[in-house]
Structure formats: C-alpha cells, structure tokens
PDB file of N, CA and C in Angstrom:
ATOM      1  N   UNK A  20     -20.824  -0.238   3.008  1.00  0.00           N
ATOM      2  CA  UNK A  20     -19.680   0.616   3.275  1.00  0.00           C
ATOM      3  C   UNK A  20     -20.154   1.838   4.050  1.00  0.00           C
ATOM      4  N   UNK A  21     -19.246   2.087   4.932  1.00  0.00           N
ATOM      5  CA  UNK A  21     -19.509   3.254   5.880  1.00  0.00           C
ATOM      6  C   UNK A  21     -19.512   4.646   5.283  1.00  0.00           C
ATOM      7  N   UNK A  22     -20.055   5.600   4.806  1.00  0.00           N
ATOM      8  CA  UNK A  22     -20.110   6.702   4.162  1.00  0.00           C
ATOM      9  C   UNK A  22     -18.815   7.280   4.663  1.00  0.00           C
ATOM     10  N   UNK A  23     -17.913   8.137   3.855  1.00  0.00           N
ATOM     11  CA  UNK A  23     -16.546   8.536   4.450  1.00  0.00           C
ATOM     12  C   UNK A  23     -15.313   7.290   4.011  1.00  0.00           C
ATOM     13  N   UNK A  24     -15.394   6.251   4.100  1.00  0.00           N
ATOM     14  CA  UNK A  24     -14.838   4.859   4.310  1.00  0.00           C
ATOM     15  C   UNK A  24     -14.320   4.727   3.036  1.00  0.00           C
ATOM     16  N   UNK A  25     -13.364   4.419   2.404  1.00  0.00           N
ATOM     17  CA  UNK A  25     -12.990   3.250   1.351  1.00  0.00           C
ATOM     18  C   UNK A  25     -12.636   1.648   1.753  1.00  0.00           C
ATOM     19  N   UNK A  26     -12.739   1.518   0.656  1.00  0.00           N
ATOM     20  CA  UNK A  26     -12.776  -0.425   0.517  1.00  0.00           C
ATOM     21  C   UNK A  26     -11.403  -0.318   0.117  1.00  0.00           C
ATOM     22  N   UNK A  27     -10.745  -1.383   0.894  1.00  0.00           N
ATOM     23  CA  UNK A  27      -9.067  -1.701   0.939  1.00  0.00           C
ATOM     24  C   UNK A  27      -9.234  -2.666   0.281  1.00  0.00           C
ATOM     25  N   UNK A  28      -8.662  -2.838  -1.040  1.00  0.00           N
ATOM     26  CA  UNK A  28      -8.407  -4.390  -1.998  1.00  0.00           C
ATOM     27  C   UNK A  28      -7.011  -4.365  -1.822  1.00  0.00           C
ATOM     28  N   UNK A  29      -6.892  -5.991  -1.335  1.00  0.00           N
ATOM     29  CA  UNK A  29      -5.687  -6.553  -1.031  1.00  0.00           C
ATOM     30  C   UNK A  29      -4.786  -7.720  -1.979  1.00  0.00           C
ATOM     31  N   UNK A  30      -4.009  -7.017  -2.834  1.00  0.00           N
ATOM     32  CA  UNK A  30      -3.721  -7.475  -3.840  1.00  0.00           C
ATOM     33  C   UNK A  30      -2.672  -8.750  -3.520  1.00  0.00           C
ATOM     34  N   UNK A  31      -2.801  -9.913  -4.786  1.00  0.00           N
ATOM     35  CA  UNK A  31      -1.889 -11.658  -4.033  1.00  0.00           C
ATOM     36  C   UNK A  31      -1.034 -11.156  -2.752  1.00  0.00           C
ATOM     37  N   UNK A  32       0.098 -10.300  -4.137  1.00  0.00           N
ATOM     38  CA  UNK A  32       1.041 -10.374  -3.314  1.00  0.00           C
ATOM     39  C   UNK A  32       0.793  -9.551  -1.659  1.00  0.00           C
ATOM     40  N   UNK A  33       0.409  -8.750  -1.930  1.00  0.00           N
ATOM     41  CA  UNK A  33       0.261  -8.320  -0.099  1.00  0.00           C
ATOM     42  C   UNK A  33      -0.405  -9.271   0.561  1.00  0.00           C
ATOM     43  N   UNK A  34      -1.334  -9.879   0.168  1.00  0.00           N
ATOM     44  CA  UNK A  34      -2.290 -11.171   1.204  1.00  0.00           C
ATOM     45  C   UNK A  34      -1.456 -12.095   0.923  1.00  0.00           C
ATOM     46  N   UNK A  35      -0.494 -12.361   0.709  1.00  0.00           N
ATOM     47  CA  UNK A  35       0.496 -13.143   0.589  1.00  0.00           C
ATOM     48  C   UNK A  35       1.421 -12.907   2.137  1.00  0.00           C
ATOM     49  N   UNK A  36       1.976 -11.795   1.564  1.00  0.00           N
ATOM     50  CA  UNK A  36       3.132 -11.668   2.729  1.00  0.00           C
ATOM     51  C   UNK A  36       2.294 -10.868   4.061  1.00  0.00           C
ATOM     52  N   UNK A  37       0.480 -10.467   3.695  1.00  0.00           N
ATOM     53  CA  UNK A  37      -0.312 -10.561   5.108  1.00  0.00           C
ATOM     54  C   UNK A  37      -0.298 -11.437   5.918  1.00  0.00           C
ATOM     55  N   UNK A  38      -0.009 -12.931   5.354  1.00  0.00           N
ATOM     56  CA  UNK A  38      -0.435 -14.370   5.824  1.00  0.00           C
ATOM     57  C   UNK A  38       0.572 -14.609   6.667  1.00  0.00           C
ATOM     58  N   UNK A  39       1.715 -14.123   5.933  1.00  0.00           N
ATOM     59  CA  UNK A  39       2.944 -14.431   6.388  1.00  0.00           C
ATOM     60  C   UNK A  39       3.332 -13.935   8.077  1.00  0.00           C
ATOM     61  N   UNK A  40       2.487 -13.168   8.133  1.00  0.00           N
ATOM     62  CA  UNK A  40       2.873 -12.249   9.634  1.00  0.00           C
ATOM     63  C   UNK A  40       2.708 -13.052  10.738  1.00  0.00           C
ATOM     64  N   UNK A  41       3.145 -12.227  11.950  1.00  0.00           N
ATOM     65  CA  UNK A  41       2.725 -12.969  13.160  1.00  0.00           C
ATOM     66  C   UNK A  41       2.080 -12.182  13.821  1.00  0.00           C
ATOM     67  N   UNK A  42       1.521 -11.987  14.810  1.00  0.00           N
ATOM     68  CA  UNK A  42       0.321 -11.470  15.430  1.00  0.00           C
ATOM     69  C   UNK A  42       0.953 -10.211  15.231  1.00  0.00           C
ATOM     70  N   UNK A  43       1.679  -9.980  16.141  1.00  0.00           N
ATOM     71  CA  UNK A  43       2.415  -8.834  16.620  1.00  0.00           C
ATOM     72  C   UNK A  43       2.383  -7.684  15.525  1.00  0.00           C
ATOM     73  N   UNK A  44       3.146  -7.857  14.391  1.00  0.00           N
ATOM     74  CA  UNK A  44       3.511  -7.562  13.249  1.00  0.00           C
ATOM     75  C   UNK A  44       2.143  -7.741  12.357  1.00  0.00           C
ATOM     76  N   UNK A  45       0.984  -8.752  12.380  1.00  0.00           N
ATOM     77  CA  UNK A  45      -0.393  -8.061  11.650  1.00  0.00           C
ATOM     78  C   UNK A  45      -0.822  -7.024  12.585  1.00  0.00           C
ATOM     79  N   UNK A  46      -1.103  -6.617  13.557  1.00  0.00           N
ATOM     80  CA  UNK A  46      -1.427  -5.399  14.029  1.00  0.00           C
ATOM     81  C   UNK A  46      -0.999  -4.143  13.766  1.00  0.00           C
ATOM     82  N   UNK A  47       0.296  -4.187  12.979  1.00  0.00           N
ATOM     83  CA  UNK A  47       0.851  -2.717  12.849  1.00  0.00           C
ATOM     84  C   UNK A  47       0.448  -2.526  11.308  1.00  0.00           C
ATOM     85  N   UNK A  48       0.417  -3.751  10.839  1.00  0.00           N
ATOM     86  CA  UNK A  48      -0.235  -3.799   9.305  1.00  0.00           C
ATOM     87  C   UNK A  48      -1.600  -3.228   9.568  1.00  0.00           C
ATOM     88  N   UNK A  49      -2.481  -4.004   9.899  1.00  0.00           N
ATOM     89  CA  UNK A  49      -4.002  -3.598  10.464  1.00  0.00           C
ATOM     90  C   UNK A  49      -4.009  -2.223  10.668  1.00  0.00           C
ATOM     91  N   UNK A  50      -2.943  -1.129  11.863  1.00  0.00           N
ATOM     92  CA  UNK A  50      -3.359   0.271  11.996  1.00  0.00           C
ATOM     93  C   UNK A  50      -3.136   0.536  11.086  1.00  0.00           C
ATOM     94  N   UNK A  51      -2.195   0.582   9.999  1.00  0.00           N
ATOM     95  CA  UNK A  51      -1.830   1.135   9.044  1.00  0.00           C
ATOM     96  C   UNK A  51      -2.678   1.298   7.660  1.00  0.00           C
ATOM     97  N   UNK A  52      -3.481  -0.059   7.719  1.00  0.00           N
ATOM     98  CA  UNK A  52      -4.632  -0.398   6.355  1.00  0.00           C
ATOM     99  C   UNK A  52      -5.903   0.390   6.834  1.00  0.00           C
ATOM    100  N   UNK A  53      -6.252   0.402   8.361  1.00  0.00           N
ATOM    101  CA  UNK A  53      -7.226   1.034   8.682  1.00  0.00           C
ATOM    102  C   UNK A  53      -6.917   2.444   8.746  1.00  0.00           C
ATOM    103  N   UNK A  54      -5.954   2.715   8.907  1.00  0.00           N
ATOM    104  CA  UNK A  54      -5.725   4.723   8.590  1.00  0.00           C
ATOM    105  C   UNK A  54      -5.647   4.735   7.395  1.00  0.00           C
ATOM    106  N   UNK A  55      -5.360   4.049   6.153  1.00  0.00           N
ATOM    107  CA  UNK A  55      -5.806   4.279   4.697  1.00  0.00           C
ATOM    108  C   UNK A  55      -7.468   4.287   4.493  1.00  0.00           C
ATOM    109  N   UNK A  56      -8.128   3.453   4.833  1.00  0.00           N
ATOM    110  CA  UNK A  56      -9.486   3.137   5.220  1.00  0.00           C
ATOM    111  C   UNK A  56     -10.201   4.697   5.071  1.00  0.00           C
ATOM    112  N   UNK A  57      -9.916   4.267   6.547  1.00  0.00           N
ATOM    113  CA  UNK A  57     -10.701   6.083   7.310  1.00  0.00           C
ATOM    114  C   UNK A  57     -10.622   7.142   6.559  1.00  0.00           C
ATOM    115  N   UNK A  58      -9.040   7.668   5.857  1.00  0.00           N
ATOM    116  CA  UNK A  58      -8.835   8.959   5.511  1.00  0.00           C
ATOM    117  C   UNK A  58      -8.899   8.831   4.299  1.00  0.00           C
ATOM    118  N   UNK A  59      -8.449   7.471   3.291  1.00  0.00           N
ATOM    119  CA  UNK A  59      -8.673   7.614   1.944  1.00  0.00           C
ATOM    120  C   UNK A  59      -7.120   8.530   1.495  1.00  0.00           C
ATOM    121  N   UNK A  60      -7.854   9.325   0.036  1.00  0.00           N
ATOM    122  CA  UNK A  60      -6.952  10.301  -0.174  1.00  0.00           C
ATOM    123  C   UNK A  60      -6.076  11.561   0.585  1.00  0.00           C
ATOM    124  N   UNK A  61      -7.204  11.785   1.779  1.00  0.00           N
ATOM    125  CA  UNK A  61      -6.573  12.388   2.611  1.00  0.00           C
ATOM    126  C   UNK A  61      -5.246  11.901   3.511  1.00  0.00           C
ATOM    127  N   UNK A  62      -4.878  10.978   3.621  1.00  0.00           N
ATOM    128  CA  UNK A  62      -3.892  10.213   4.177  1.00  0.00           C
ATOM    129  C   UNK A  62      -2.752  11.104   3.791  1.00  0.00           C
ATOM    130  N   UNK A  63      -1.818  11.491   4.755  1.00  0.00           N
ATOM    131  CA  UNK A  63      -0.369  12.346   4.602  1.00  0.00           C
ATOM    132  C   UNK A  63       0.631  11.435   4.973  1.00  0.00           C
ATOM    133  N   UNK A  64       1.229  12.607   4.582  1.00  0.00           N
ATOM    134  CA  UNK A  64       2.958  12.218   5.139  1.00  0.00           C
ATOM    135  C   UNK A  64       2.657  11.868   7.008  1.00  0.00           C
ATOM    136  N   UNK A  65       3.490  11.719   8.294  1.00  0.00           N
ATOM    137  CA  UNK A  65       4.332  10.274   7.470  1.00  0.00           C
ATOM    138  C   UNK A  65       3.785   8.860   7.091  1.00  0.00           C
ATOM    139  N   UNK A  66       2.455   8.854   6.735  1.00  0.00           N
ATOM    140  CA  UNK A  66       1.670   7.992   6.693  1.00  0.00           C
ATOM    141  C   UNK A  66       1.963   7.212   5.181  1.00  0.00           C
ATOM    142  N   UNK A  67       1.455   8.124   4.156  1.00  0.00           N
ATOM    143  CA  UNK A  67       1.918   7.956   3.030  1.00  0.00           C
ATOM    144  C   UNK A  67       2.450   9.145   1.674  1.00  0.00           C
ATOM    145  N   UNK A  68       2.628   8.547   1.163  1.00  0.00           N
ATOM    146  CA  UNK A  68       3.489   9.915   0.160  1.00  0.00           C
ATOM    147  C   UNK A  68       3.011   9.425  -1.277  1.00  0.00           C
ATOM    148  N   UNK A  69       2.669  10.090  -1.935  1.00  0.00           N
ATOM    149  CA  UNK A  69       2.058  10.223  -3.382  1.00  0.00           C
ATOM    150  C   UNK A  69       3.735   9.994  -4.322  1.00  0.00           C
ATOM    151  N   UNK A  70       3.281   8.851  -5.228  1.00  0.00           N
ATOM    152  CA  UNK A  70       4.779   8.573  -5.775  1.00  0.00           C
ATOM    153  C   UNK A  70       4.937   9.259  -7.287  1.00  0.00           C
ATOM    154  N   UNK A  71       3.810   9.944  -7.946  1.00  0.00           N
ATOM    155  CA  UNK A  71       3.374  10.292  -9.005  1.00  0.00           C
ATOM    156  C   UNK A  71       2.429   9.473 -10.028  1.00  0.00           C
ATOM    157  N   UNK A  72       1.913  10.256 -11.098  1.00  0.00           N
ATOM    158  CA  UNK A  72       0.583   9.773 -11.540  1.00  0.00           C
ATOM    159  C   UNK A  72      -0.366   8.858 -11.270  1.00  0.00           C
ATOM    160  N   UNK A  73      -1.037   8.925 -10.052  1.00  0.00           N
ATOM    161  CA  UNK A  73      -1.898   8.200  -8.942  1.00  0.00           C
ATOM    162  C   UNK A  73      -1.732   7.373  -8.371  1.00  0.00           C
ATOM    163  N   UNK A  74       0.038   6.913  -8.062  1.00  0.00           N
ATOM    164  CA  UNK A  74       0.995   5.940  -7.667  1.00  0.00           C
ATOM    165  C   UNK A  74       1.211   6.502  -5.979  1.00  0.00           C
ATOM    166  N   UNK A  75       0.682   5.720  -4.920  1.00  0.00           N
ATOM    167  CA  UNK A  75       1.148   5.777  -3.705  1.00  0.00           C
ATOM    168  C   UNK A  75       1.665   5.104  -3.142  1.00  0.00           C
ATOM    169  N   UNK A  76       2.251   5.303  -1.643  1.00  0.00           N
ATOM    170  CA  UNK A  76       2.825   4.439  -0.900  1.00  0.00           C
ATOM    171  C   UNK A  76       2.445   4.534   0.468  1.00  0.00           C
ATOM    172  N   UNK A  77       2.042   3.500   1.481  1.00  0.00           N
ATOM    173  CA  UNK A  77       1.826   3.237   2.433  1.00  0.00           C
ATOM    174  C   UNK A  77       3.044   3.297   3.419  1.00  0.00           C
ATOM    175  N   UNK A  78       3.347   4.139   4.500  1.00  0.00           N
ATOM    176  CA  UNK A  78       4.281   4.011   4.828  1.00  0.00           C
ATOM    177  C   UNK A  78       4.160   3.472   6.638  1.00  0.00           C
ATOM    178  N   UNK A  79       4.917   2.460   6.873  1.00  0.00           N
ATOM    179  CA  UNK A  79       4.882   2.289   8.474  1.00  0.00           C
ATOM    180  C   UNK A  79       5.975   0.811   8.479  1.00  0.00           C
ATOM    181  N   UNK A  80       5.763   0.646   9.782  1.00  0.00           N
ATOM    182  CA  UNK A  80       7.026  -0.070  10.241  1.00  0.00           C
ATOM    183  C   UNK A  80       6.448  -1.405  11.215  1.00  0.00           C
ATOM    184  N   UNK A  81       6.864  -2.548  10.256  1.00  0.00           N
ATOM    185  CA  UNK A  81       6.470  -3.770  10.660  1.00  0.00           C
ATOM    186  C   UNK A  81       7.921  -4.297  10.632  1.00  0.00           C
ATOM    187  N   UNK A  82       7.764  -5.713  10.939  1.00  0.00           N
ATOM    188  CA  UNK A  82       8.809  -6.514  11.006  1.00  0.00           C
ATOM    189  C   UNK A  82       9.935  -5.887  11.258  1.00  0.00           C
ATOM    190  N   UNK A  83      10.078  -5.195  12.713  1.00  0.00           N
ATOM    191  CA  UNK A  83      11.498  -4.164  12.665  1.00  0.00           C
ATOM    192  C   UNK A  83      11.987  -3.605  11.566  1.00  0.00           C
ATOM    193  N   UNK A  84      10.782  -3.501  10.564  1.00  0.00           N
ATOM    194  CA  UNK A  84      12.030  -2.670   9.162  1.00  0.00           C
ATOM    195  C   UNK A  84      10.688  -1.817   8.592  1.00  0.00           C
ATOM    196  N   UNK A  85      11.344  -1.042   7.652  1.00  0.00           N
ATOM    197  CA  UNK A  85      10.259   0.283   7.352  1.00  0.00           C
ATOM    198  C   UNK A  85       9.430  -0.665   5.909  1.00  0.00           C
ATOM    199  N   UNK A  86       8.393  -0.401   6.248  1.00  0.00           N
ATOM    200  CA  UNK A  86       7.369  -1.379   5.173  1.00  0.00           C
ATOM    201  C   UNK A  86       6.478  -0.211   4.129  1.00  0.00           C
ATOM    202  N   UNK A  87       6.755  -0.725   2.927  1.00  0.00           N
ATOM    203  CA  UNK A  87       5.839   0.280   2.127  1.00  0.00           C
ATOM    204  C   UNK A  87       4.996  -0.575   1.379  1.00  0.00           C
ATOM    205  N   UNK A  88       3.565   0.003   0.943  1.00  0.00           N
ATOM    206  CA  UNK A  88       2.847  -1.241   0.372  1.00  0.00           C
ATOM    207  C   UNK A  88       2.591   0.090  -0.666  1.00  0.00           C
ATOM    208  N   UNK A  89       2.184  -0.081  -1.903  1.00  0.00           N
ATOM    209  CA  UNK A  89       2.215   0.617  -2.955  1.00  0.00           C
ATOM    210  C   UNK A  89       0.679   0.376  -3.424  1.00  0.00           C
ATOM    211  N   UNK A  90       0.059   1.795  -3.592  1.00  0.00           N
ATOM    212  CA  UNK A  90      -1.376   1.337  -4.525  1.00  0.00           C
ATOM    213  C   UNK A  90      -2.243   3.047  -4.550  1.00  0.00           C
ATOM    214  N   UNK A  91      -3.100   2.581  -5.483  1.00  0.00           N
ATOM    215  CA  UNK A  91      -3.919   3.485  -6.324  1.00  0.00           C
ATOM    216  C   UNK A  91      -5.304   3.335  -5.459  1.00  0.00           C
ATOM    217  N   UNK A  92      -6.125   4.996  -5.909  1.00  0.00           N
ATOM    218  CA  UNK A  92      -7.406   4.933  -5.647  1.00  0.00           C
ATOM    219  C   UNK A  92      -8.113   4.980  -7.179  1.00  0.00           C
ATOM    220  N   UNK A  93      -9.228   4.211  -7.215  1.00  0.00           N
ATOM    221  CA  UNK A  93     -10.281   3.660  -8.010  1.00  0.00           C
ATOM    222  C   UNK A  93     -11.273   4.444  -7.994  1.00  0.00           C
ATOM    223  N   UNK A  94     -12.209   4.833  -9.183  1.00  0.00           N
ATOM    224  CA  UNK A  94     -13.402   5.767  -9.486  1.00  0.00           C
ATOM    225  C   UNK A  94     -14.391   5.101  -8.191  1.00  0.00           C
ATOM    226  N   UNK A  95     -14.504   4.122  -7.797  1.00  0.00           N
ATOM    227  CA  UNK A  95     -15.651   3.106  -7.040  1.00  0.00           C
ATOM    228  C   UNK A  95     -14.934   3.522  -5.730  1.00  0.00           C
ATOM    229  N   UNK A  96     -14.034   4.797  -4.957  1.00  0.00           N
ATOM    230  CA  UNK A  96     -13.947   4.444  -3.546  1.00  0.00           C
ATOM    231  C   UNK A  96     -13.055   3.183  -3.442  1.00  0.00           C
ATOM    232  N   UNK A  97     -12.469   2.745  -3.811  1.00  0.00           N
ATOM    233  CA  UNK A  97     -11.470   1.628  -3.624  1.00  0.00           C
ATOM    234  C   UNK A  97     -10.340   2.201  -3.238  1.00  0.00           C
ATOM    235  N   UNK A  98      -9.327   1.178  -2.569  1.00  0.00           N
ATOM    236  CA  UNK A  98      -8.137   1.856  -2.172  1.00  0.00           C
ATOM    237  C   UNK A  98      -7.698   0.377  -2.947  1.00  0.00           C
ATOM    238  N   UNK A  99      -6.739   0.214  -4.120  1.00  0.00           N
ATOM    239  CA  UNK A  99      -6.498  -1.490  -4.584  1.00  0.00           C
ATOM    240  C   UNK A  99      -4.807  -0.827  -4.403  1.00  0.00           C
ATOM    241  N   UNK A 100      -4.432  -1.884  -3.496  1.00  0.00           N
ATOM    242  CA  UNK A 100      -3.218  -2.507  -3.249  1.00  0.00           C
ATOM    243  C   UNK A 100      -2.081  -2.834  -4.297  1.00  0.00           C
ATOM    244  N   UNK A 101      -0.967  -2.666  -4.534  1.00  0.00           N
ATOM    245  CA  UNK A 101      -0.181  -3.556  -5.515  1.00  0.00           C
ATOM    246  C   UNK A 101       0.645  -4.617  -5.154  1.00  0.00           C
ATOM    247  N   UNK A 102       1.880  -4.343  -4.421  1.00  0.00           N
ATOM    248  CA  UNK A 102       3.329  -4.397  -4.131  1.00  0.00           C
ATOM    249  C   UNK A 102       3.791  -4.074  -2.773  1.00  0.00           C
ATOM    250  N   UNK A 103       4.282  -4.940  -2.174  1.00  0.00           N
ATOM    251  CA  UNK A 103       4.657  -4.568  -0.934  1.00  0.00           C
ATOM    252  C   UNK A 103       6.135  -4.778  -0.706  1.00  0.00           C
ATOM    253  N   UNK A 104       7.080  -3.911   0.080  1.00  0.00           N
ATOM    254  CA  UNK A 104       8.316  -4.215  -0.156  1.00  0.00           C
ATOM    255  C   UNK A 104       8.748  -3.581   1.315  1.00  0.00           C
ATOM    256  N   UNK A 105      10.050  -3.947   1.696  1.00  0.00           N
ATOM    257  CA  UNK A 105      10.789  -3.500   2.885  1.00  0.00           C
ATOM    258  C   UNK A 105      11.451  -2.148   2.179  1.00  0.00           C
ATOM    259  N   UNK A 106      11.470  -1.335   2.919  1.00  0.00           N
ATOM    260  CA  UNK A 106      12.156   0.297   2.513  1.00  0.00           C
ATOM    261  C   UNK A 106      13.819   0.362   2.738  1.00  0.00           C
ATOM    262  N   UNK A 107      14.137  -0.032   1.486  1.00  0.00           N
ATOM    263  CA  UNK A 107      15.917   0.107   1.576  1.00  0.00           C
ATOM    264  C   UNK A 107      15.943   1.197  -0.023  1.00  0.00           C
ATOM    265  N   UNK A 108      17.350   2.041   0.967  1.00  0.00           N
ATOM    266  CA  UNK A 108      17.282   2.840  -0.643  1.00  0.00           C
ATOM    267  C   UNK A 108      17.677   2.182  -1.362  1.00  0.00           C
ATOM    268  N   UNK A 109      18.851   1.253  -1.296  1.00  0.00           N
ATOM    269  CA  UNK A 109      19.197   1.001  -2.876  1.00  0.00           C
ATOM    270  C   UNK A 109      18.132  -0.005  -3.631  1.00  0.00           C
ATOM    271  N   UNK A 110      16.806  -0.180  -3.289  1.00  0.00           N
ATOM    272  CA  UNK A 110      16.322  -0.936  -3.692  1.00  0.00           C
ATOM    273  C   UNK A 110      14.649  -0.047  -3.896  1.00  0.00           C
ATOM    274  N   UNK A 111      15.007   0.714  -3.613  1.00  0.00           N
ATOM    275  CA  UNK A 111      13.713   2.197  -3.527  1.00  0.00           C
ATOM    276  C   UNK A 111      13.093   2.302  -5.220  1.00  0.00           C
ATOM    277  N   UNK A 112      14.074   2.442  -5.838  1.00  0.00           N
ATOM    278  CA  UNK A 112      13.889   3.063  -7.252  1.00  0.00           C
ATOM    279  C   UNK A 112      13.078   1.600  -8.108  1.00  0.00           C
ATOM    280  N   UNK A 113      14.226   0.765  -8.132  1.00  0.00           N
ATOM    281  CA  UNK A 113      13.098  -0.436  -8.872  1.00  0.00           C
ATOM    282  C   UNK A 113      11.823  -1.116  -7.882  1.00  0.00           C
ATOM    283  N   UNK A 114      11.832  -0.965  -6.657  1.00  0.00           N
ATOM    284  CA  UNK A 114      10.493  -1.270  -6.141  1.00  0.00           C
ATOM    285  C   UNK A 114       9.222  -0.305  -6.424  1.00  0.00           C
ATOM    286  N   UNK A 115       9.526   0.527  -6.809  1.00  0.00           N
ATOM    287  CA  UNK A 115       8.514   1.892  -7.193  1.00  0.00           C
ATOM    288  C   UNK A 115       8.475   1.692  -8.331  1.00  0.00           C
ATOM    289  N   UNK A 116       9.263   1.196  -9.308  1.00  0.00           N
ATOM    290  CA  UNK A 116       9.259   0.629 -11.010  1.00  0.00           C
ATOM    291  C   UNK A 116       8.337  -0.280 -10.909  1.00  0.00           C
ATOM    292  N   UNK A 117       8.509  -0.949 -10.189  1.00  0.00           N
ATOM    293  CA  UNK A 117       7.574  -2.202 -10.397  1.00  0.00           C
ATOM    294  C   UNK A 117       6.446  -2.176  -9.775  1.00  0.00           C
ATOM    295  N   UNK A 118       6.498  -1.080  -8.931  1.00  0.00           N
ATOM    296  CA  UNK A 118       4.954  -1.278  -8.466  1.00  0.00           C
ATOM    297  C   UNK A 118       3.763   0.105  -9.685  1.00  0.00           C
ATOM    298  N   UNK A 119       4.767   0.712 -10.034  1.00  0.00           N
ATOM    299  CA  UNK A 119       4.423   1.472 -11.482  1.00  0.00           C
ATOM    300  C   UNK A 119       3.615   0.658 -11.915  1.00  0.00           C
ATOM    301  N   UNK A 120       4.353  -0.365 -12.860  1.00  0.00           N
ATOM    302  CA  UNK A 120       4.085  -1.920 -13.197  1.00  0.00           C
ATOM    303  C   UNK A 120       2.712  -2.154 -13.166  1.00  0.00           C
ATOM    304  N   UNK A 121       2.622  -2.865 -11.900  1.00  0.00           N
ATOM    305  CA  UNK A 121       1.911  -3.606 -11.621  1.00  0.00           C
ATOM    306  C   UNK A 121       0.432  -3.023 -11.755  1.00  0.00           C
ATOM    307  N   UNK A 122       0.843  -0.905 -11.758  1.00  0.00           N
ATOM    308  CA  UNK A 122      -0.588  -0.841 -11.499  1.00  0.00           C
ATOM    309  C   UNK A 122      -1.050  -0.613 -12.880  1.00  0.00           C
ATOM    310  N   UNK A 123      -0.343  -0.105 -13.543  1.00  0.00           N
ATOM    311  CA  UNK A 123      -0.747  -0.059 -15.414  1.00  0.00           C
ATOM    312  C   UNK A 123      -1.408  -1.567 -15.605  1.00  0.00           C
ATOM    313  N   UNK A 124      -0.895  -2.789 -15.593  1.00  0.00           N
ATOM    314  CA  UNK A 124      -1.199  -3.764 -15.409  1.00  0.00           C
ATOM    315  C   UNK A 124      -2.911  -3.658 -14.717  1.00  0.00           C
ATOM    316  N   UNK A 125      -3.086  -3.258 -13.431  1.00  0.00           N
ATOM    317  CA  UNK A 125      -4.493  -3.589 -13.212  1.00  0.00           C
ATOM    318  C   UNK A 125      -5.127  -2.475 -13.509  1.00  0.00           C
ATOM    319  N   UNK A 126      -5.178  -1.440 -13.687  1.00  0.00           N
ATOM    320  CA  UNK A 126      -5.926  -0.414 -14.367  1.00  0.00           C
ATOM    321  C   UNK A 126      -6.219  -0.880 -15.744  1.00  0.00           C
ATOM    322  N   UNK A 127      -5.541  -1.605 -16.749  1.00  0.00           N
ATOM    323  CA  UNK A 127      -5.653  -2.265 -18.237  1.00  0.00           C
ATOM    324  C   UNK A 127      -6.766  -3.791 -18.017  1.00  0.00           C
ATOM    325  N   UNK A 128      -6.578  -4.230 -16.887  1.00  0.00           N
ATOM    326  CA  UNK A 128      -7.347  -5.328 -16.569  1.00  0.00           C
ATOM    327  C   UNK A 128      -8.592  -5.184 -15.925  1.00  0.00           C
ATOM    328  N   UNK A 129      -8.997  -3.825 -15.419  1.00  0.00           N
ATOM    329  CA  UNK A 129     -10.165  -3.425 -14.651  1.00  0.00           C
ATOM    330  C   UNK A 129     -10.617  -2.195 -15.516  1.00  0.00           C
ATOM    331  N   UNK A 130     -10.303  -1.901 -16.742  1.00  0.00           N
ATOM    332  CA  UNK A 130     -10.358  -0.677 -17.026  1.00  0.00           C
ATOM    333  C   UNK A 130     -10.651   0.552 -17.600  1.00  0.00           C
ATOM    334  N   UNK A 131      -9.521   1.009 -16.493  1.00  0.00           N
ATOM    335  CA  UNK A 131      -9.645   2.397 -15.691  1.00  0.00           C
ATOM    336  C   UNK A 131      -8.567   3.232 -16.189  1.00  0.00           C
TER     337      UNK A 131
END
C-alpha cells in the first residue's frame, strides 16, 4: 500500500452491481472509488458526506442517476464498502437504515 493510500473493500453487494456496469458508467465508479482511495477521511462534500456514527456516503453520478455507495473506515486504513443505492428522497431514509445495518453487521463480524 502506498503510504497516504487506503485499501477500498468492495462489499457483494457493490461488486455485484460493479459487474453490472458498462464501460462508460465503471469509469465514473472508478473516479469516484479512487478519490475515496487518495483522500481517505479527508474526502468532502460534494464528494461525500458523513451520515453519523462512522456511517458515510459516497456521492457521484453514474447511470444518469445520483449514486451513493455507503461505508465505514477501519482501524487497518481500510475504506469497507456496504450498500449501494440510486439517490431518491423518498427512498433516502431507509437506504441509510439499512446501510446503518449492514455496517453494525460487519463491524460484529470483523470485530471492531
């Protein structure tokens, strides 16, 4: 690992709907995982936004629609992934529930 650098863990479901892409649309994924990369915690708005108790969100725009991928940083320099979802409000509140979720879930399974 590059000193400065975190390690991006790419959780099912995002290497799931990573697979799913088409060129075009993995490239905007790609800038977006690699500016988490580089800056780590430093990463801002409009990049990403801190959702509360070490709950973030990735913010950028794939598939013509606003894409948020949800995830935590790790004692080890990790950036681990949860949940990835298209950005609609009425669907804002339980996608952030569940990506809550998911990370209690791997913090209890790795844990942290």
């Amino acid at each position: 690992m590059t000193a400065g650098r975190w390690t991006v863990e790419i959780s099912d479901e995002v290497g799931h709907w990573y697979a799913s892409l088409k060129d075009t649309d993995r490239a905007y994924a790609d800038a977006a995982l690699e500016r988490l990369r580089d800056r780590g915690p430093g990463l801002r708005m409009p990049h990403s936004r801190p959702l509360g108790d070490g709950l973030h969100e990735l913010r950028f725009t794939c598939e013509r629609v606003a894409r948020r991928i949800a995830y935590y940083f790790d004692a080890e320099r990790k950036v681990i992934t949860l949940t990835t979802f298209r950005k609609q409000r009425q669907n804002e509140r339980a996608e952030v529930a569940r990506a809550r979720r998911t990370m209690e879930e791997a913090r209890k399974v790795r844990g942290t």
